[in-house]
Amino acid sequence: MTLKTVHSVAELRAVVAGWRARGLRVALVPTMGALHAGHISLTDHVRNHADRVIVSIFVNPTQFGPNEDFGAYPRTLPDDQKMLDAAGVELCFAPSVEEMYPDGFATRVSVDGSFTNVLCGASRPGHFDGVAQIVTKLLLQALPDCAIFGQKDYQQLMVIRRFTTDLNIPVEIIGAPILREDDGLAMSSRNRYLTPEERAIAPTLDRVLGEITKAAARGAEIAPLLAKGREDILNAGFKSIDYLEIRDADTLERVEDRVRKSSRVFVAAHLGKARLIDNHAIDPINITG
Ligand code: PAF
């Protein structure tokens, strides 16, 4: 089966209705395009949960702040289509901004509280409202059985689980592991912004998170670990750090002194034109006896 691309909600619904009539299970992989191996790992992963895979490609203006990279965000539809075809994806949904936000559009989806006012929610005000708005629309347009999101955007995954539960959207949300380059850099469409010199510096994030994770899992005090991590990131050549924090993996509450339960260390930092994010899981090692 070769990849089919549709641009309207009506065409998307017609294809999905045909699959549903045949009793097939449908998966949605929401993306903003500029696809890389990390996205393809999501389509491969979700294959185990569905008979047909849809990848949506839409650079969503409402999740970008006024001084962010909406205009510069890479748009590479022909290359993306080739990758999806090679990966055996059945349907690409690539709507225009007018299709998603026609004249008169006036509805917001907003998630309050601890998932959205910390980390990227603090440094990118309004970002998660934009994500919640577009993901709600995509889910209601495609009505998939399941949808998959990468854990690089761990906070986004938590926000999406929250509003799909709160709004009773009948979909299974699946989280997938972070795919990394050989040197540890988490795969991201924004890695394309890096010059060769910056690209060589970028894996510092993964290295620093790895060191923090190892020590924190053994019960080390957190504050000095984070202070050293910040110093290492800035010394490596990053311009600034939005956050480097350890938070509870379920609630995203800040862990203050030592890690005692399943947590994650999160970072967002600026390197050249790119704002890079990453995170590692910290599972405390119980040292007994
Ligand atoms: O993670 C992304 O690429 C985007 O935030 C998403 C989920 C596709 C919504 O635009």
PDB file of C-alpha atoms and ligand atoms in Angstrom:
ATOM      1  CA  MET A   1       0.000   0.000   0.000  1.00  0.00           C
ATOM      2  CA  THR A   2       1.493   3.389  -0.914  1.00  0.00           C
ATOM      3  CA  LEU A   3       1.096   6.549   1.108  1.00  0.00           C
ATOM      4  CA  LYS A   4      -1.980   8.671   0.422  1.00  0.00           C
ATOM      5  CA  THR A   5      -1.929  12.365   1.385  1.00  0.00           C
ATOM      6  CA  VAL A   6      -5.068  14.361   2.138  1.00  0.00           C
ATOM      7  CA  HIS A   7      -5.384  18.033   3.027  1.00  0.00           C
ATOM      8  CA  SER A   8      -8.974  18.392   4.248  1.00  0.00           C
ATOM      9  CA  VAL A   9     -10.839  17.094   7.287  1.00  0.00           C
ATOM     10  CA  ALA A  10     -13.593  15.758   4.987  1.00  0.00           C
ATOM     11  CA  GLU A  11     -11.102  13.591   3.042  1.00  0.00           C
ATOM     12  CA  LEU A  12      -9.465  12.404   6.286  1.00  0.00           C
ATOM     13  CA  ARG A  13     -12.846  11.364   7.673  1.00  0.00           C
ATOM     14  CA  ALA A  14     -13.818   9.574   4.456  1.00  0.00           C
ATOM     15  CA  VAL A  15     -10.656   7.421   4.515  1.00  0.00           C
ATOM     16  CA  VAL A  16     -11.027   6.635   8.245  1.00  0.00           C
ATOM     17  CA  ALA A  17     -14.734   5.781   7.780  1.00  0.00           C
ATOM     18  CA  GLY A  18     -13.764   3.246   5.099  1.00  0.00           C
ATOM     19  CA  TRP A  19     -11.266   1.602   7.473  1.00  0.00           C
ATOM     20  CA  ARG A  20     -13.751   1.583  10.345  1.00  0.00           C
ATOM     21  CA  ALA A  21     -16.390  -0.085   8.129  1.00  0.00           C
ATOM     22  CA  ARG A  22     -13.875  -2.917   7.682  1.00  0.00           C
ATOM     23  CA  GLY A  23     -13.280  -3.174  11.438  1.00  0.00           C
ATOM     24  CA  LEU A  24      -9.676  -1.912  11.266  1.00  0.00           C
ATOM     25  CA  ARG A  25      -7.926  -0.275  14.241  1.00  0.00           C
ATOM     26  CA  VAL A  26      -6.574   3.204  13.523  1.00  0.00           C
ATOM     27  CA  ALA A  27      -3.575   5.033  15.057  1.00  0.00           C
ATOM     28  CA  LEU A  28      -2.698   8.723  14.837  1.00  0.00           C
ATOM     29  CA  VAL A  29       0.830  10.121  15.063  1.00  0.00           C
ATOM     30  CA  PRO A  30       0.545  13.925  15.397  1.00  0.00           C
ATOM     31  CA  THR A  31       3.680  15.763  14.154  1.00  0.00           C
ATOM     32  CA  MET A  32       4.784  19.147  12.897  1.00  0.00           C
ATOM     33  CA  GLY A  33       6.720  17.532  10.027  1.00  0.00           C
ATOM     34  CA  ALA A  34      10.474  17.924   9.387  1.00  0.00           C
ATOM     35  CA  LEU A  35      10.431  14.223  10.122  1.00  0.00           C
ATOM     36  CA  HIS A  36      13.433  12.278  11.434  1.00  0.00           C
ATOM     37  CA  ALA A  37      14.129   8.751  12.664  1.00  0.00           C
ATOM     38  CA  GLY A  38      12.481   9.584  16.013  1.00  0.00           C
ATOM     39  CA  HIS A  39       9.143  10.150  14.266  1.00  0.00           C
ATOM     40  CA  ILE A  40       9.549   6.947  12.263  1.00  0.00           C
ATOM     41  CA  SER A  41      10.176   5.056  15.514  1.00  0.00           C
ATOM     42  CA  LEU A  42       6.747   6.333  16.657  1.00  0.00           C
ATOM     43  CA  THR A  43       5.056   5.002  13.501  1.00  0.00           C
ATOM     44  CA  ASP A  44       6.857   1.644  13.919  1.00  0.00           C
ATOM     45  CA  HIS A  45       5.953   1.448  17.624  1.00  0.00           C
ATOM     46  CA  VAL A  46       2.268   2.235  17.067  1.00  0.00           C
ATOM     47  CA  ARG A  47       2.047  -0.439  14.356  1.00  0.00           C
ATOM     48  CA  ASN A  48       1.798  -2.956  17.205  1.00  0.00           C
ATOM     49  CA  HIS A  49      -1.430  -1.283  18.326  1.00  0.00           C
ATOM     50  CA  ALA A  50      -3.236  -0.613  15.023  1.00  0.00           C
ATOM     51  CA  ASP A  51      -3.907  -1.835  11.497  1.00  0.00           C
ATOM     52  CA  ARG A  52      -3.689   1.598   9.841  1.00  0.00           C
ATOM     53  CA  VAL A  53      -1.421   4.533  10.721  1.00  0.00           C
ATOM     54  CA  ILE A  54      -2.147   8.205  10.047  1.00  0.00           C
ATOM     55  CA  VAL A  55       0.618  10.812  10.442  1.00  0.00           C
ATOM     56  CA  SER A  56      -0.580  14.401  10.682  1.00  0.00           C
ATOM     57  CA  ILE A  57       1.809  17.152   9.615  1.00  0.00           C
ATOM     58  CA  PHE A  58       0.836  20.632  10.735  1.00  0.00           C
ATOM     59  CA  VAL A  59       3.024  23.424  12.076  1.00  0.00           C
ATOM     60  CA  ASN A  60       0.505  24.728  14.576  1.00  0.00           C
ATOM     61  CA  PRO A  61       0.717  28.543  14.903  1.00  0.00           C
ATOM     62  CA  THR A  62      -1.168  28.663  18.225  1.00  0.00           C
ATOM     63  CA  GLN A  63       1.535  26.814  20.159  1.00  0.00           C
ATOM     64  CA  PHE A  64       4.300  29.276  19.232  1.00  0.00           C
ATOM     65  CA  GLY A  65       4.923  32.491  21.191  1.00  0.00           C
ATOM     66  CA  PRO A  66       5.326  35.838  19.375  1.00  0.00           C
ATOM     67  CA  ASN A  67       9.155  35.683  19.505  1.00  0.00           C
ATOM     68  CA  GLU A  68       9.459  31.978  18.733  1.00  0.00           C
ATOM     69  CA  ASP A  69      10.361  30.113  15.546  1.00  0.00           C
ATOM     70  CA  PHE A  70       6.944  29.602  13.868  1.00  0.00           C
ATOM     71  CA  GLY A  71       8.129  31.321  10.641  1.00  0.00           C
ATOM     72  CA  ALA A  72      11.505  29.569  10.599  1.00  0.00           C
ATOM     73  CA  TYR A  73      10.215  26.094  11.563  1.00  0.00           C
ATOM     74  CA  PRO A  74      11.352  23.681   8.801  1.00  0.00           C
ATOM     75  CA  ARG A  75       8.612  22.693   6.328  1.00  0.00           C
ATOM     76  CA  THR A  76       9.702  19.703   4.263  1.00  0.00           C
ATOM     77  CA  LEU A  77       6.497  17.975   3.093  1.00  0.00           C
ATOM     78  CA  PRO A  78       7.912  16.162  -0.008  1.00  0.00           C
ATOM     79  CA  ASP A  79      10.788  14.658   2.026  1.00  0.00           C
ATOM     80  CA  ASP A  80       8.399  13.814   4.864  1.00  0.00           C
ATOM     81  CA  GLN A  81       6.091  12.002   2.425  1.00  0.00           C
ATOM     82  CA  LYS A  82       8.998   9.906   1.112  1.00  0.00           C
ATOM     83  CA  MET A  83       9.950   8.874   4.662  1.00  0.00           C
ATOM     84  CA  LEU A  84       6.361   7.982   5.555  1.00  0.00           C
ATOM     85  CA  ASP A  85       5.929   5.984   2.353  1.00  0.00           C
ATOM     86  CA  ALA A  86       9.151   4.051   3.039  1.00  0.00           C
ATOM     87  CA  ALA A  87       7.935   3.383   6.613  1.00  0.00           C
ATOM     88  CA  GLY A  88       4.679   1.873   5.307  1.00  0.00           C
ATOM     89  CA  VAL A  89       2.412   4.599   6.724  1.00  0.00           C
ATOM     90  CA  GLU A  90      -0.983   4.550   5.014  1.00  0.00           C
ATOM     91  CA  LEU A  91      -2.188   8.147   5.359  1.00  0.00           C
ATOM     92  CA  CYS A  92      -0.610  11.592   5.701  1.00  0.00           C
ATOM     93  CA  PHE A  93      -2.944  14.402   6.818  1.00  0.00           C
ATOM     94  CA  ALA A  94      -1.375  17.765   5.917  1.00  0.00           C
ATOM     95  CA  PRO A  95      -3.979  20.505   6.405  1.00  0.00           C
ATOM     96  CA  SER A  96      -3.475  24.229   5.794  1.00  0.00           C
ATOM     97  CA  VAL A  97      -3.771  26.828   8.570  1.00  0.00           C
ATOM     98  CA  GLU A  98      -7.128  27.911   7.008  1.00  0.00           C
ATOM     99  CA  GLU A  99      -8.424  24.318   7.152  1.00  0.00           C
ATOM    100  CA  MET A 100      -7.588  24.069  10.867  1.00  0.00           C
ATOM    101  CA  TYR A 101      -8.455  27.624  11.902  1.00  0.00           C
ATOM    102  CA  PRO A 102     -11.092  28.972   9.492  1.00  0.00           C
ATOM    103  CA  ASP A 103     -12.447  32.511   9.819  1.00  0.00           C
ATOM    104  CA  GLY A 104     -14.524  32.828  12.968  1.00  0.00           C
ATOM    105  CA  PHE A 105     -12.581  30.168  14.917  1.00  0.00           C
ATOM    106  CA  ALA A 106     -12.937  31.134  18.605  1.00  0.00           C
ATOM    107  CA  THR A 107     -12.466  28.088  20.851  1.00  0.00           C
ATOM    108  CA  ARG A 108      -9.659  27.450  23.320  1.00  0.00           C
ATOM    109  CA  VAL A 109      -8.681  24.304  25.227  1.00  0.00           C
ATOM    110  CA  SER A 110      -6.787  25.168  28.370  1.00  0.00           C
ATOM    111  CA  VAL A 111      -5.264  22.839  30.961  1.00  0.00           C
ATOM    112  CA  ASP A 112      -4.816  24.459  34.395  1.00  0.00           C
ATOM    113  CA  GLY A 113      -2.461  23.656  37.173  1.00  0.00           C
ATOM    114  CA  SER A 114       0.679  21.790  37.963  1.00  0.00           C
ATOM    115  CA  PHE A 115       1.296  20.284  34.507  1.00  0.00           C
ATOM    116  CA  THR A 116       1.158  23.589  32.636  1.00  0.00           C
ATOM    117  CA  ASN A 117       2.609  26.225  34.982  1.00  0.00           C
ATOM    118  CA  VAL A 118       6.088  24.692  35.342  1.00  0.00           C
ATOM    119  CA  LEU A 119       9.004  23.802  33.026  1.00  0.00           C
ATOM    120  CA  CYS A 120       8.061  24.646  29.396  1.00  0.00           C
ATOM    121  CA  GLY A 121       4.726  26.040  30.618  1.00  0.00           C
ATOM    122  CA  ALA A 122       6.632  28.690  32.602  1.00  0.00           C
ATOM    123  CA  SER A 123       9.148  29.556  29.877  1.00  0.00           C
ATOM    124  CA  ARG A 124       6.650  29.367  26.965  1.00  0.00           C
ATOM    125  CA  PRO A 125       3.393  30.963  28.219  1.00  0.00           C
ATOM    126  CA  GLY A 126       0.361  29.740  26.247  1.00  0.00           C
ATOM    127  CA  HIS A 127       2.311  26.930  24.567  1.00  0.00           C
ATOM    128  CA  PHE A 128       0.377  24.060  26.125  1.00  0.00           C
ATOM    129  CA  ASP A 129      -2.984  25.724  25.432  1.00  0.00           C
ATOM    130  CA  GLY A 130      -1.989  25.712  21.754  1.00  0.00           C
ATOM    131  CA  VAL A 131      -0.934  22.059  21.975  1.00  0.00           C
ATOM    132  CA  ALA A 132      -4.162  21.088  23.785  1.00  0.00           C
ATOM    133  CA  GLN A 133      -6.237  22.962  21.193  1.00  0.00           C
ATOM    134  CA  ILE A 134      -4.621  21.351  18.149  1.00  0.00           C
ATOM    135  CA  VAL A 135      -4.357  17.837  19.583  1.00  0.00           C
ATOM    136  CA  THR A 136      -8.036  17.966  20.622  1.00  0.00           C
ATOM    137  CA  LYS A 137      -8.938  18.966  17.068  1.00  0.00           C
ATOM    138  CA  LEU A 138      -6.750  16.272  15.481  1.00  0.00           C
ATOM    139  CA  LEU A 139      -8.207  13.578  17.760  1.00  0.00           C
ATOM    140  CA  LEU A 140     -11.783  14.633  16.995  1.00  0.00           C
ATOM    141  CA  GLN A 141     -11.062  14.895  13.282  1.00  0.00           C
ATOM    142  CA  ALA A 142      -9.423  11.469  12.944  1.00  0.00           C
ATOM    143  CA  LEU A 143     -11.176   9.667  15.853  1.00  0.00           C
ATOM    144  CA  PRO A 144      -8.293   7.174  16.170  1.00  0.00           C
ATOM    145  CA  ASP A 145      -8.252   4.230  18.575  1.00  0.00           C
ATOM    146  CA  CYS A 146      -4.830   5.334  19.803  1.00  0.00           C
ATOM    147  CA  ALA A 147      -2.365   8.180  19.424  1.00  0.00           C
ATOM    148  CA  ILE A 148       1.354   8.168  20.200  1.00  0.00           C
ATOM    149  CA  PHE A 149       3.688  10.911  21.489  1.00  0.00           C
ATOM    150  CA  GLY A 150       7.415  10.838  22.220  1.00  0.00           C
ATOM    151  CA  GLN A 151       8.728  11.178  25.763  1.00  0.00           C
ATOM    152  CA  LYS A 152      11.223  13.876  24.732  1.00  0.00           C
ATOM    153  CA  ASP A 153       8.196  16.123  25.209  1.00  0.00           C
ATOM    154  CA  TYR A 154       7.372  14.384  28.492  1.00  0.00           C
ATOM    155  CA  GLN A 155       5.419  17.345  29.885  1.00  0.00           C
ATOM    156  CA  GLN A 156       3.394  17.542  26.667  1.00  0.00           C
ATOM    157  CA  LEU A 157       2.555  13.844  27.055  1.00  0.00           C
ATOM    158  CA  MET A 158       1.309  14.498  30.629  1.00  0.00           C
ATOM    159  CA  VAL A 159      -0.797  17.457  29.468  1.00  0.00           C
ATOM    160  CA  ILE A 160      -2.317  15.368  26.666  1.00  0.00           C
ATOM    161  CA  ARG A 161      -3.136  12.495  29.052  1.00  0.00           C
ATOM    162  CA  ARG A 162      -4.778  15.052  31.391  1.00  0.00           C
ATOM    163  CA  PHE A 163      -7.132  16.694  28.871  1.00  0.00           C
ATOM    164  CA  THR A 164      -8.048  13.513  27.014  1.00  0.00           C
ATOM    165  CA  THR A 165      -9.088  12.061  30.392  1.00  0.00           C
ATOM    166  CA  ASP A 166     -10.838  15.260  31.529  1.00  0.00           C
ATOM    167  CA  LEU A 167     -12.740  15.655  28.240  1.00  0.00           C
ATOM    168  CA  ASN A 168     -13.537  11.914  27.922  1.00  0.00           C
ATOM    169  CA  ILE A 169     -11.950  11.749  24.482  1.00  0.00           C
ATOM    170  CA  PRO A 170     -12.129   8.020  23.694  1.00  0.00           C
ATOM    171  CA  VAL A 171      -8.508   7.409  22.692  1.00  0.00           C
ATOM    172  CA  GLU A 172      -5.593   5.463  24.144  1.00  0.00           C
ATOM    173  CA  ILE A 173      -2.574   7.744  24.603  1.00  0.00           C
ATOM    174  CA  ILE A 174       0.752   5.938  24.201  1.00  0.00           C
ATOM    175  CA  GLY A 175       4.128   7.348  25.291  1.00  0.00           C
ATOM    176  CA  ALA A 176       7.227   6.246  23.373  1.00  0.00           C
ATOM    177  CA  PRO A 177      10.903   6.260  24.435  1.00  0.00           C
ATOM    178  CA  ILE A 178      13.253   9.058  23.320  1.00  0.00           C
ATOM    179  CA  LEU A 179      15.311   8.216  20.234  1.00  0.00           C
ATOM    180  CA  ARG A 180      18.898   9.517  20.365  1.00  0.00           C
ATOM    181  CA  GLU A 181      21.712  10.078  17.901  1.00  0.00           C
ATOM    182  CA  ASP A 182      24.834   7.914  18.441  1.00  0.00           C
ATOM    183  CA  ASP A 183      26.402  10.655  20.578  1.00  0.00           C
ATOM    184  CA  GLY A 184      23.307  10.884  22.811  1.00  0.00           C
ATOM    185  CA  LEU A 185      21.636  13.999  21.381  1.00  0.00           C
ATOM    186  CA  ALA A 186      17.856  13.530  21.536  1.00  0.00           C
ATOM    187  CA  MET A 187      16.420  13.587  18.012  1.00  0.00           C
ATOM    188  CA  SER A 188      14.481  16.769  17.242  1.00  0.00           C
ATOM    189  CA  SER A 189      13.407  18.722  14.176  1.00  0.00           C
ATOM    190  CA  ARG A 190      15.071  21.739  15.800  1.00  0.00           C
ATOM    191  CA  ASN A 191      18.508  20.059  15.641  1.00  0.00           C
ATOM    192  CA  ARG A 192      18.504  21.315  12.026  1.00  0.00           C
ATOM    193  CA  TYR A 193      19.107  24.835  13.356  1.00  0.00           C
ATOM    194  CA  LEU A 194      22.518  23.843  14.774  1.00  0.00           C
ATOM    195  CA  THR A 195      25.780  24.782  13.023  1.00  0.00           C
ATOM    196  CA  PRO A 196      28.431  22.005  12.961  1.00  0.00           C
ATOM    197  CA  GLU A 197      30.174  23.620  15.967  1.00  0.00           C
ATOM    198  CA  GLU A 198      26.899  23.800  17.932  1.00  0.00           C
ATOM    199  CA  ARG A 199      26.008  20.250  16.899  1.00  0.00           C
ATOM    200  CA  ALA A 200      29.251  19.079  18.546  1.00  0.00           C
ATOM    201  CA  ILE A 201      28.292  20.882  21.787  1.00  0.00           C
ATOM    202  CA  ALA A 202      24.636  19.734  21.857  1.00  0.00           C
ATOM    203  CA  PRO A 203      25.193  16.202  23.332  1.00  0.00           C
ATOM    204  CA  THR A 204      26.357  17.939  26.547  1.00  0.00           C
ATOM    205  CA  LEU A 205      22.692  17.938  27.605  1.00  0.00           C
ATOM    206  CA  ASP A 206      22.403  14.156  27.473  1.00  0.00           C
ATOM    207  CA  ARG A 207      25.766  13.746  29.220  1.00  0.00           C
ATOM    208  CA  VAL A 208      24.843  16.150  32.045  1.00  0.00           C
ATOM    209  CA  LEU A 209      21.405  14.560  32.503  1.00  0.00           C
ATOM    210  CA  GLY A 210      23.072  11.133  32.590  1.00  0.00           C
ATOM    211  CA  GLU A 211      25.480  12.221  35.341  1.00  0.00           C
ATOM    212  CA  ILE A 212      22.702  13.797  37.407  1.00  0.00           C
ATOM    213  CA  THR A 213      20.518  10.710  36.966  1.00  0.00           C
ATOM    214  CA  LYS A 214      23.242   8.341  38.134  1.00  0.00           C
ATOM    215  CA  ALA A 215      24.048  10.317  41.279  1.00  0.00           C
ATOM    216  CA  ALA A 216      20.434  11.205  42.133  1.00  0.00           C
ATOM    217  CA  ALA A 217      19.323   7.579  41.775  1.00  0.00           C
ATOM    218  CA  ARG A 218      21.908   6.672  44.439  1.00  0.00           C
ATOM    219  CA  GLY A 219      20.429   9.230  46.813  1.00  0.00           C
ATOM    220  CA  ALA A 220      22.849  12.161  46.345  1.00  0.00           C
ATOM    221  CA  GLU A 221      21.673  15.617  47.391  1.00  0.00           C
ATOM    222  CA  ILE A 222      20.058  17.317  44.410  1.00  0.00           C
ATOM    223  CA  ALA A 223      21.020  21.013  44.727  1.00  0.00           C
ATOM    224  CA  PRO A 224      24.789  20.586  44.178  1.00  0.00           C
ATOM    225  CA  LEU A 225      24.152  18.173  41.279  1.00  0.00           C
ATOM    226  CA  LEU A 226      21.936  20.701  39.508  1.00  0.00           C
ATOM    227  CA  ALA A 227      24.366  23.559  40.204  1.00  0.00           C
ATOM    228  CA  LYS A 228      27.236  21.600  38.644  1.00  0.00           C
ATOM    229  CA  GLY A 229      24.995  20.575  35.721  1.00  0.00           C
ATOM    230  CA  ARG A 230      24.144  24.237  35.013  1.00  0.00           C
ATOM    231  CA  GLU A 231      27.799  25.180  35.118  1.00  0.00           C
ATOM    232  CA  ASP A 232      28.758  22.357  32.719  1.00  0.00           C
ATOM    233  CA  ILE A 233      26.010  23.291  30.229  1.00  0.00           C
ATOM    234  CA  LEU A 234      26.996  26.978  30.163  1.00  0.00           C
ATOM    235  CA  ASN A 235      30.732  26.175  30.046  1.00  0.00           C
ATOM    236  CA  ALA A 236      30.132  23.913  27.047  1.00  0.00           C
ATOM    237  CA  GLY A 237      28.822  26.922  25.069  1.00  0.00           C
ATOM    238  CA  PHE A 238      25.037  27.036  25.647  1.00  0.00           C
ATOM    239  CA  LYS A 239      23.762  30.656  25.713  1.00  0.00           C
ATOM    240  CA  SER A 240      21.253  30.225  28.538  1.00  0.00           C
ATOM    241  CA  ILE A 241      19.215  27.667  30.464  1.00  0.00           C
ATOM    242  CA  ASP A 242      15.433  27.955  30.843  1.00  0.00           C
ATOM    243  CA  TYR A 243      15.378  25.196  33.458  1.00  0.00           C
ATOM    244  CA  LEU A 244      17.304  22.243  34.846  1.00  0.00           C
ATOM    245  CA  GLU A 245      15.111  20.572  37.448  1.00  0.00           C
ATOM    246  CA  ILE A 246      14.185  17.225  38.956  1.00  0.00           C
ATOM    247  CA  ARG A 247      10.459  16.595  39.217  1.00  0.00           C
ATOM    248  CA  ASP A 248       8.158  13.757  40.246  1.00  0.00           C
ATOM    249  CA  ALA A 249       7.464  11.578  37.180  1.00  0.00           C
ATOM    250  CA  ASP A 250       3.696  11.443  37.882  1.00  0.00           C
ATOM    251  CA  THR A 251       2.816  14.848  39.343  1.00  0.00           C
ATOM    252  CA  LEU A 252       5.663  17.030  37.983  1.00  0.00           C
ATOM    253  CA  GLU A 253       6.069  18.450  41.497  1.00  0.00           C
ATOM    254  CA  ARG A 254       9.611  19.639  42.169  1.00  0.00           C
ATOM    255  CA  VAL A 255      11.809  17.198  44.105  1.00  0.00           C
ATOM    256  CA  GLU A 256      13.585  19.329  46.685  1.00  0.00           C
ATOM    257  CA  ASP A 257      16.356  17.400  48.435  1.00  0.00           C
ATOM    258  CA  ARG A 258      16.833  13.781  47.309  1.00  0.00           C
ATOM    259  CA  VAL A 259      15.051  11.449  44.890  1.00  0.00           C
ATOM    260  CA  ARG A 260      12.927   8.912  46.776  1.00  0.00           C
ATOM    261  CA  LYS A 261      10.492   7.815  44.071  1.00  0.00           C
ATOM    262  CA  SER A 262      10.288   7.641  40.306  1.00  0.00           C
ATOM    263  CA  SER A 263      11.297  11.104  38.995  1.00  0.00           C
ATOM    264  CA  ARG A 264      12.729  12.802  35.924  1.00  0.00           C
ATOM    265  CA  VAL A 265      15.413  15.392  35.365  1.00  0.00           C
ATOM    266  CA  PHE A 266      14.342  17.974  32.773  1.00  0.00           C
ATOM    267  CA  VAL A 267      16.361  20.550  30.850  1.00  0.00           C
ATOM    268  CA  ALA A 268      15.661  23.296  28.304  1.00  0.00           C
ATOM    269  CA  ALA A 269      18.606  25.348  27.079  1.00  0.00           C
ATOM    270  CA  HIS A 270      19.453  27.677  24.208  1.00  0.00           C
ATOM    271  CA  LEU A 271      22.264  26.918  21.775  1.00  0.00           C
ATOM    272  CA  GLY A 272      22.651  29.260  18.780  1.00  0.00           C
ATOM    273  CA  LYS A 273      19.182  29.579  17.221  1.00  0.00           C
ATOM    274  CA  ALA A 274      17.885  26.396  18.838  1.00  0.00           C
ATOM    275  CA  ARG A 275      16.063  25.855  22.110  1.00  0.00           C
ATOM    276  CA  LEU A 276      16.766  22.214  22.978  1.00  0.00           C
ATOM    277  CA  ILE A 277      14.890  20.124  25.541  1.00  0.00           C
ATOM    278  CA  ASP A 278      15.641  16.702  26.972  1.00  0.00           C
ATOM    279  CA  ASN A 279      14.871  14.559  30.021  1.00  0.00           C
ATOM    280  CA  HIS A 280      15.960  11.324  31.686  1.00  0.00           C
ATOM    281  CA  ALA A 281      14.057   8.974  34.005  1.00  0.00           C
ATOM    282  CA  ILE A 282      15.457   8.627  37.530  1.00  0.00           C
ATOM    283  CA  ASP A 283      14.497   5.470  39.351  1.00  0.00           C
ATOM    284  CA  PRO A 284      15.937   5.424  42.884  1.00  0.00           C
ATOM    285  CA  ILE A 285      18.182   2.487  43.685  1.00  0.00           C
ATOM    286  CA  ASN A 286      17.253   1.032  47.071  1.00  0.00           C
ATOM    287  CA  ILE A 287      20.519   0.395  48.829  1.00  0.00           C
ATOM    288  CA  THR A 288      19.784  -1.942  51.732  1.00  0.00           C
ATOM    289  CA  GLY A 289      21.995  -3.536  54.341  1.00  0.00           C
TER     290      GLY A 289
HETATM  291  O1  PAF B   1       5.123  17.433  19.510  1.00  0.00           O
HETATM  292  C1  PAF B   1       4.757  18.039  18.485  1.00  0.00           C
HETATM  293  O2  PAF B   1       5.351  17.911  17.393  1.00  0.00           O
HETATM  294  C2  PAF B   1       3.572  18.977  18.574  1.00  0.00           C
HETATM  295  O3  PAF B   1       3.546  19.672  19.782  1.00  0.00           O
HETATM  296  C3  PAF B   1       2.208  18.286  18.310  1.00  0.00           C
HETATM  297  C4  PAF B   1       1.905  17.248  19.391  1.00  0.00           C
HETATM  298  C5  PAF B   1       2.240  17.621  16.958  1.00  0.00           C
HETATM  299  C6  PAF B   1       1.087  19.318  18.328  1.00  0.00           C
HETATM  300  O4  PAF B   1       1.266  20.282  17.348  1.00  0.00           O
END
